[in-house]
Amino acid sequence: EQTGMLRHFSKWGGEIGHANHAFGYGFSVNMLQLAQAYVVLAADGVRRPLTILKREQPPDPADEQRVLSARAVRQVRAMMEEAVSRKGTGFKASVPGYRVAGKTGTVHKIIHGRYASNRYFSLFAGMVPASNPRLVMVIIIDEPKGKAYYGGTVAAPVFGKTMGEVLRILNVTPDDLPSMKIAGVTPAMEKKP
């Protein structure tokens, strides 16, 4: 796993450099660093140790640190939910019965210190259920094959399918039952007459 790279903001190169950073260029992160950032968003701005293991007990408060205000994080999560709405680029990451908050990404790979014009990482990172996030997942497709290479086209569907199965296995309660009806899914708790 490569380390990320983020220069001090004073070295971003003025207005153009700041604009590039705003949409994800000029720095790099690895998958675990991206997941850690999403864990902060899922935890209302509190940085917690990252784990792939199911916790039997809540994290030790001594290991937590507030890094963003809860108010700001909730606003960001609301915007990330819009990205997974029918009008958003991440719609294919939807999971029937659950509100999903996430973001698509399509990144030119860096080859020999330069952005490659036709080689990509396609990604989707998100959290579920958006009303009270319990799970964060990052999907990165390295050099997708075929004509499609956008994160919303390539990685978002993988997120939706995989997260749907994980939620089912972990028996996470749905937070958006109306979407299950729209998708033609009948929740197990509803009984037909």
PDB file of C-alpha atoms in Angstrom:
ATOM      1  CA  GLU A   1       0.000   0.000   0.000  1.00  0.00           C
ATOM      2  CA  GLN A   2       1.524   3.322  -1.070  1.00  0.00           C
ATOM      3  CA  THR A   3       1.574   6.319   1.242  1.00  0.00           C
ATOM      4  CA  GLY A   4      -0.497   9.357   0.357  1.00  0.00           C
ATOM      5  CA  MET A   5       0.840  12.786  -0.534  1.00  0.00           C
ATOM      6  CA  LEU A   6      -0.624  16.120   0.594  1.00  0.00           C
ATOM      7  CA  ARG A   7       1.507  19.245   0.532  1.00  0.00           C
ATOM      8  CA  HIS A   8       1.004  22.079   3.013  1.00  0.00           C
ATOM      9  CA  PHE A   9      -1.738  24.380   1.674  1.00  0.00           C
ATOM     10  CA  SER A  10       0.756  27.259   1.337  1.00  0.00           C
ATOM     11  CA  LYS A  11       2.433  25.225  -1.436  1.00  0.00           C
ATOM     12  CA  TRP A  12      -0.714  24.502  -3.462  1.00  0.00           C
ATOM     13  CA  GLY A  13       0.111  27.131  -6.095  1.00  0.00           C
ATOM     14  CA  GLY A  14      -2.450  29.911  -5.662  1.00  0.00           C
ATOM     15  CA  GLU A  15      -6.033  29.930  -6.936  1.00  0.00           C
ATOM     16  CA  ILE A  16      -5.546  27.277  -9.619  1.00  0.00           C
ATOM     17  CA  GLY A  17      -3.839  24.933  -7.159  1.00  0.00           C
ATOM     18  CA  HIS A  18      -6.636  25.432  -4.629  1.00  0.00           C
ATOM     19  CA  ALA A  19      -9.231  24.735  -7.329  1.00  0.00           C
ATOM     20  CA  ASN A  20      -7.399  21.560  -8.375  1.00  0.00           C
ATOM     21  CA  HIS A  21      -7.336  20.329  -4.771  1.00  0.00           C
ATOM     22  CA  ALA A  22     -11.062  21.055  -4.439  1.00  0.00           C
ATOM     23  CA  PHE A  23     -11.873  18.445  -7.069  1.00  0.00           C
ATOM     24  CA  GLY A  24      -9.206  15.929  -6.090  1.00  0.00           C
ATOM     25  CA  TYR A  25      -6.071  16.736  -8.078  1.00  0.00           C
ATOM     26  CA  GLY A  26      -2.660  17.639  -6.693  1.00  0.00           C
ATOM     27  CA  PHE A  27      -2.640  15.103  -3.860  1.00  0.00           C
ATOM     28  CA  SER A  28      -3.010  11.370  -3.412  1.00  0.00           C
ATOM     29  CA  VAL A  29      -4.384   8.977  -0.808  1.00  0.00           C
ATOM     30  CA  ASN A  30      -4.392   5.217  -0.569  1.00  0.00           C
ATOM     31  CA  MET A  31      -7.502   3.118  -0.014  1.00  0.00           C
ATOM     32  CA  LEU A  32      -7.083   2.905   3.773  1.00  0.00           C
ATOM     33  CA  GLN A  33      -6.558   6.658   4.072  1.00  0.00           C
ATOM     34  CA  LEU A  34      -9.715   7.266   2.048  1.00  0.00           C
ATOM     35  CA  ALA A  35     -11.643   4.791   4.207  1.00  0.00           C
ATOM     36  CA  GLN A  36     -10.342   6.543   7.352  1.00  0.00           C
ATOM     37  CA  ALA A  37     -11.655   9.873   6.057  1.00  0.00           C
ATOM     38  CA  TYR A  38     -15.068   8.297   5.442  1.00  0.00           C
ATOM     39  CA  VAL A  39     -15.043   6.781   8.944  1.00  0.00           C
ATOM     40  CA  VAL A  40     -14.660  10.345  10.276  1.00  0.00           C
ATOM     41  CA  LEU A  41     -17.686  11.408   8.212  1.00  0.00           C
ATOM     42  CA  ALA A  42     -19.665   8.385   9.404  1.00  0.00           C
ATOM     43  CA  ALA A  43     -18.783   9.133  13.051  1.00  0.00           C
ATOM     44  CA  ASP A  44     -20.030  12.749  12.967  1.00  0.00           C
ATOM     45  CA  GLY A  45     -16.516  14.182  12.801  1.00  0.00           C
ATOM     46  CA  VAL A  46     -14.795  11.921  15.327  1.00  0.00           C
ATOM     47  CA  ARG A  47     -11.615  10.129  14.233  1.00  0.00           C
ATOM     48  CA  ARG A  48     -11.627   6.510  15.364  1.00  0.00           C
ATOM     49  CA  PRO A  49      -9.201   3.669  14.769  1.00  0.00           C
ATOM     50  CA  LEU A  50      -9.911   1.934  11.475  1.00  0.00           C
ATOM     51  CA  THR A  51     -10.756  -1.763  11.562  1.00  0.00           C
ATOM     52  CA  ILE A  52     -12.034  -4.435   9.227  1.00  0.00           C
ATOM     53  CA  LEU A  53     -13.158  -6.514  12.186  1.00  0.00           C
ATOM     54  CA  LYS A  54     -16.595  -6.499  13.764  1.00  0.00           C
ATOM     55  CA  ARG A  55     -16.353  -4.764  17.115  1.00  0.00           C
ATOM     56  CA  GLU A  56     -17.909  -6.539  20.068  1.00  0.00           C
ATOM     57  CA  GLN A  57     -17.567  -3.383  22.173  1.00  0.00           C
ATOM     58  CA  PRO A  58     -17.558   0.314  21.300  1.00  0.00           C
ATOM     59  CA  PRO A  59     -14.170   1.930  20.626  1.00  0.00           C
ATOM     60  CA  ASP A  60     -12.223   3.219  23.613  1.00  0.00           C
ATOM     61  CA  PRO A  61     -12.967   6.980  23.922  1.00  0.00           C
ATOM     62  CA  ALA A  62      -9.263   7.552  24.622  1.00  0.00           C
ATOM     63  CA  ASP A  63      -8.585   6.459  21.019  1.00  0.00           C
ATOM     64  CA  GLU A  64     -11.053   8.995  19.563  1.00  0.00           C
ATOM     65  CA  GLN A  65     -10.451  12.587  18.503  1.00  0.00           C
ATOM     66  CA  ARG A  66     -12.923  15.183  17.195  1.00  0.00           C
ATOM     67  CA  VAL A  67     -11.497  16.581  13.958  1.00  0.00           C
ATOM     68  CA  LEU A  68     -14.622  18.130  12.364  1.00  0.00           C
ATOM     69  CA  SER A  69     -17.830  19.588  13.767  1.00  0.00           C
ATOM     70  CA  ALA A  70     -20.844  17.278  13.765  1.00  0.00           C
ATOM     71  CA  ARG A  71     -22.885  20.006  12.049  1.00  0.00           C
ATOM     72  CA  ALA A  72     -20.436  20.324   9.140  1.00  0.00           C
ATOM     73  CA  VAL A  73     -20.187  16.551   8.738  1.00  0.00           C
ATOM     74  CA  ARG A  74     -23.971  16.130   8.606  1.00  0.00           C
ATOM     75  CA  GLN A  75     -24.123  18.751   5.858  1.00  0.00           C
ATOM     76  CA  VAL A  76     -21.456  16.877   3.884  1.00  0.00           C
ATOM     77  CA  ARG A  77     -23.297  13.564   4.379  1.00  0.00           C
ATOM     78  CA  ALA A  78     -26.511  15.147   3.092  1.00  0.00           C
ATOM     79  CA  MET A  79     -24.657  16.232  -0.059  1.00  0.00           C
ATOM     80  CA  MET A  80     -23.183  12.746  -0.384  1.00  0.00           C
ATOM     81  CA  GLU A  81     -26.699  11.279  -0.217  1.00  0.00           C
ATOM     82  CA  GLU A  82     -27.631  13.499  -3.147  1.00  0.00           C
ATOM     83  CA  ALA A  83     -24.751  11.947  -5.110  1.00  0.00           C
ATOM     84  CA  VAL A  84     -26.492   8.566  -4.746  1.00  0.00           C
ATOM     85  CA  SER A  85     -29.950   9.917  -5.646  1.00  0.00           C
ATOM     86  CA  ARG A  86     -31.542   9.196  -9.036  1.00  0.00           C
ATOM     87  CA  LYS A  87     -29.986  12.427 -10.334  1.00  0.00           C
ATOM     88  CA  GLY A  88     -26.514  11.731  -8.912  1.00  0.00           C
ATOM     89  CA  THR A  89     -23.437  10.161 -10.451  1.00  0.00           C
ATOM     90  CA  GLY A  90     -23.466   7.449  -7.767  1.00  0.00           C
ATOM     91  CA  PHE A  91     -27.013   6.209  -8.307  1.00  0.00           C
ATOM     92  CA  LYS A  92     -25.786   2.714  -9.182  1.00  0.00           C
ATOM     93  CA  ALA A  93     -24.419   2.405  -5.614  1.00  0.00           C
ATOM     94  CA  SER A  94     -27.983   2.419  -4.263  1.00  0.00           C
ATOM     95  CA  VAL A  95     -29.004  -0.379  -1.922  1.00  0.00           C
ATOM     96  CA  PRO A  96     -32.782  -1.001  -1.738  1.00  0.00           C
ATOM     97  CA  GLY A  97     -34.051  -0.260   1.760  1.00  0.00           C
ATOM     98  CA  TYR A  98     -31.062   1.822   2.811  1.00  0.00           C
ATOM     99  CA  ARG A  99     -30.036   5.436   2.507  1.00  0.00           C
ATOM    100  CA  VAL A 100     -26.521   5.518   1.048  1.00  0.00           C
ATOM    101  CA  ALA A 101     -24.129   8.475   1.293  1.00  0.00           C
ATOM    102  CA  GLY A 102     -21.114   8.367  -0.969  1.00  0.00           C
ATOM    103  CA  LYS A 103     -19.031   9.804  -3.742  1.00  0.00           C
ATOM    104  CA  THR A 104     -17.841   8.582  -7.113  1.00  0.00           C
ATOM    105  CA  GLY A 105     -14.335   9.167  -8.361  1.00  0.00           C
ATOM    106  CA  THR A 106     -12.493   8.755 -11.636  1.00  0.00           C
ATOM    107  CA  VAL A 107      -8.769   9.341 -11.377  1.00  0.00           C
ATOM    108  CA  HIS A 108      -6.073   9.433 -14.021  1.00  0.00           C
ATOM    109  CA  LYS A 109      -3.251   7.158 -12.923  1.00  0.00           C
ATOM    110  CA  ILE A 110       0.156   8.690 -12.378  1.00  0.00           C
ATOM    111  CA  ILE A 111       2.771   6.954 -14.537  1.00  0.00           C
ATOM    112  CA  HIS A 112       6.394   8.154 -14.313  1.00  0.00           C
ATOM    113  CA  GLY A 113       5.322  11.286 -12.422  1.00  0.00           C
ATOM    114  CA  ARG A 114       2.640  12.370 -14.941  1.00  0.00           C
ATOM    115  CA  TYR A 115      -1.087  11.801 -15.333  1.00  0.00           C
ATOM    116  CA  ALA A 116      -1.708   9.051 -17.908  1.00  0.00           C
ATOM    117  CA  SER A 117      -4.323  10.089 -20.462  1.00  0.00           C
ATOM    118  CA  ASN A 118      -6.099   6.724 -20.798  1.00  0.00           C
ATOM    119  CA  ARG A 119      -5.357   4.788 -17.587  1.00  0.00           C
ATOM    120  CA  TYR A 120      -7.685   5.173 -14.633  1.00  0.00           C
ATOM    121  CA  PHE A 121      -8.695   4.244 -11.129  1.00  0.00           C
ATOM    122  CA  SER A 122     -12.498   4.160 -10.886  1.00  0.00           C
ATOM    123  CA  LEU A 123     -13.870   4.363  -7.375  1.00  0.00           C
ATOM    124  CA  PHE A 124     -16.841   4.692  -5.116  1.00  0.00           C
ATOM    125  CA  ALA A 125     -16.603   5.332  -1.383  1.00  0.00           C
ATOM    126  CA  GLY A 126     -19.631   5.433   0.856  1.00  0.00           C
ATOM    127  CA  MET A 127     -21.396   4.692   4.102  1.00  0.00           C
ATOM    128  CA  VAL A 128     -24.631   2.954   5.059  1.00  0.00           C
ATOM    129  CA  PRO A 129     -27.178   3.505   6.515  1.00  0.00           C
ATOM    130  CA  ALA A 130     -26.779   7.235   5.924  1.00  0.00           C
ATOM    131  CA  SER A 131     -29.186   8.065   8.764  1.00  0.00           C
ATOM    132  CA  ASN A 132     -26.826   6.441  11.295  1.00  0.00           C
ATOM    133  CA  PRO A 133     -23.770   5.034   9.490  1.00  0.00           C
ATOM    134  CA  ARG A 134     -22.520   1.646  10.634  1.00  0.00           C
ATOM    135  CA  LEU A 135     -20.420   0.586   7.663  1.00  0.00           C
ATOM    136  CA  VAL A 136     -17.934   2.319   5.383  1.00  0.00           C
ATOM    137  CA  MET A 137     -16.729   0.715   2.169  1.00  0.00           C
ATOM    138  CA  VAL A 138     -14.341   1.824  -0.571  1.00  0.00           C
ATOM    139  CA  ILE A 139     -14.338   0.134  -3.985  1.00  0.00           C
ATOM    140  CA  ILE A 140     -11.432   0.856  -6.338  1.00  0.00           C
ATOM    141  CA  ILE A 141     -11.213  -0.672  -9.801  1.00  0.00           C
ATOM    142  CA  ASP A 142      -7.665  -0.439 -11.171  1.00  0.00           C
ATOM    143  CA  GLU A 143      -7.708   0.148 -14.936  1.00  0.00           C
ATOM    144  CA  PRO A 144     -11.246  -0.962 -15.769  1.00  0.00           C
ATOM    145  CA  LYS A 145     -11.563  -2.792 -19.069  1.00  0.00           C
ATOM    146  CA  GLY A 146     -13.861  -1.731 -21.876  1.00  0.00           C
ATOM    147  CA  LYS A 147     -15.114   1.724 -22.751  1.00  0.00           C
ATOM    148  CA  ALA A 148     -16.615   2.491 -19.330  1.00  0.00           C
ATOM    149  CA  TYR A 149     -14.199   3.876 -16.774  1.00  0.00           C
ATOM    150  CA  TYR A 150     -16.171   6.378 -14.667  1.00  0.00           C
ATOM    151  CA  GLY A 151     -16.510   5.561 -10.968  1.00  0.00           C
ATOM    152  CA  GLY A 152     -20.289   5.874 -11.130  1.00  0.00           C
ATOM    153  CA  THR A 153     -20.460   3.360 -13.972  1.00  0.00           C
ATOM    154  CA  VAL A 154     -17.788   0.863 -12.904  1.00  0.00           C
ATOM    155  CA  ALA A 155     -17.264   1.001  -9.109  1.00  0.00           C
ATOM    156  CA  ALA A 156     -20.674   2.190  -7.850  1.00  0.00           C
ATOM    157  CA  PRO A 157     -22.550  -0.981  -8.927  1.00  0.00           C
ATOM    158  CA  VAL A 158     -19.919  -3.138  -7.185  1.00  0.00           C
ATOM    159  CA  PHE A 159     -20.427  -1.088  -4.013  1.00  0.00           C
ATOM    160  CA  GLY A 160     -24.222  -1.450  -4.220  1.00  0.00           C
ATOM    161  CA  LYS A 161     -24.155  -5.231  -4.697  1.00  0.00           C
ATOM    162  CA  THR A 162     -21.417  -5.884  -2.141  1.00  0.00           C
ATOM    163  CA  MET A 163     -22.821  -3.538   0.507  1.00  0.00           C
ATOM    164  CA  GLY A 164     -26.282  -5.036   0.023  1.00  0.00           C
ATOM    165  CA  GLU A 165     -24.909  -8.490   0.821  1.00  0.00           C
ATOM    166  CA  VAL A 166     -22.897  -7.242   3.808  1.00  0.00           C
ATOM    167  CA  LEU A 167     -25.961  -5.485   5.249  1.00  0.00           C
ATOM    168  CA  ARG A 168     -27.979  -8.674   4.810  1.00  0.00           C
ATOM    169  CA  ILE A 169     -25.315 -10.849   6.454  1.00  0.00           C
ATOM    170  CA  LEU A 170     -24.922  -8.428   9.379  1.00  0.00           C
ATOM    171  CA  ASN A 171     -28.711  -8.037   9.652  1.00  0.00           C
ATOM    172  CA  VAL A 172     -28.560  -4.224   9.637  1.00  0.00           C
ATOM    173  CA  THR A 173     -32.029  -2.700   9.950  1.00  0.00           C
ATOM    174  CA  PRO A 174     -33.120  -0.799   6.801  1.00  0.00           C
ATOM    175  CA  ASP A 175     -33.562   2.956   7.143  1.00  0.00           C
ATOM    176  CA  ASP A 176     -35.442   3.585   3.869  1.00  0.00           C
ATOM    177  CA  LEU A 177     -38.315   1.128   3.502  1.00  0.00           C
ATOM    178  CA  PRO A 178     -40.103   3.125   0.757  1.00  0.00           C
ATOM    179  CA  SER A 179     -37.139   2.542  -1.582  1.00  0.00           C
ATOM    180  CA  MET A 180     -37.611  -1.210  -1.165  1.00  0.00           C
ATOM    181  CA  LYS A 181     -41.132  -0.901  -2.525  1.00  0.00           C
ATOM    182  CA  ILE A 182     -39.919   1.240  -5.434  1.00  0.00           C
ATOM    183  CA  ALA A 183     -37.253  -1.377  -6.232  1.00  0.00           C
ATOM    184  CA  GLY A 184     -39.861  -4.136  -6.091  1.00  0.00           C
ATOM    185  CA  VAL A 185     -38.390  -5.709  -2.971  1.00  0.00           C
ATOM    186  CA  THR A 186     -40.710  -6.819  -0.198  1.00  0.00           C
ATOM    187  CA  PRO A 187     -39.166  -6.477   3.260  1.00  0.00           C
ATOM    188  CA  ALA A 188     -39.217  -9.722   5.243  1.00  0.00           C
ATOM    189  CA  MET A 189     -41.008  -7.955   8.079  1.00  0.00           C
ATOM    190  CA  GLU A 190     -44.018  -7.056   5.902  1.00  0.00           C
ATOM    191  CA  LYS A 191     -46.684  -9.714   5.702  1.00  0.00           C
ATOM    192  CA  LYS A 192     -48.929  -9.989   2.690  1.00  0.00           C
ATOM    193  CA  PRO A 193     -52.614 -10.704   3.349  1.00  0.00           C
TER     194      PRO A 193
END
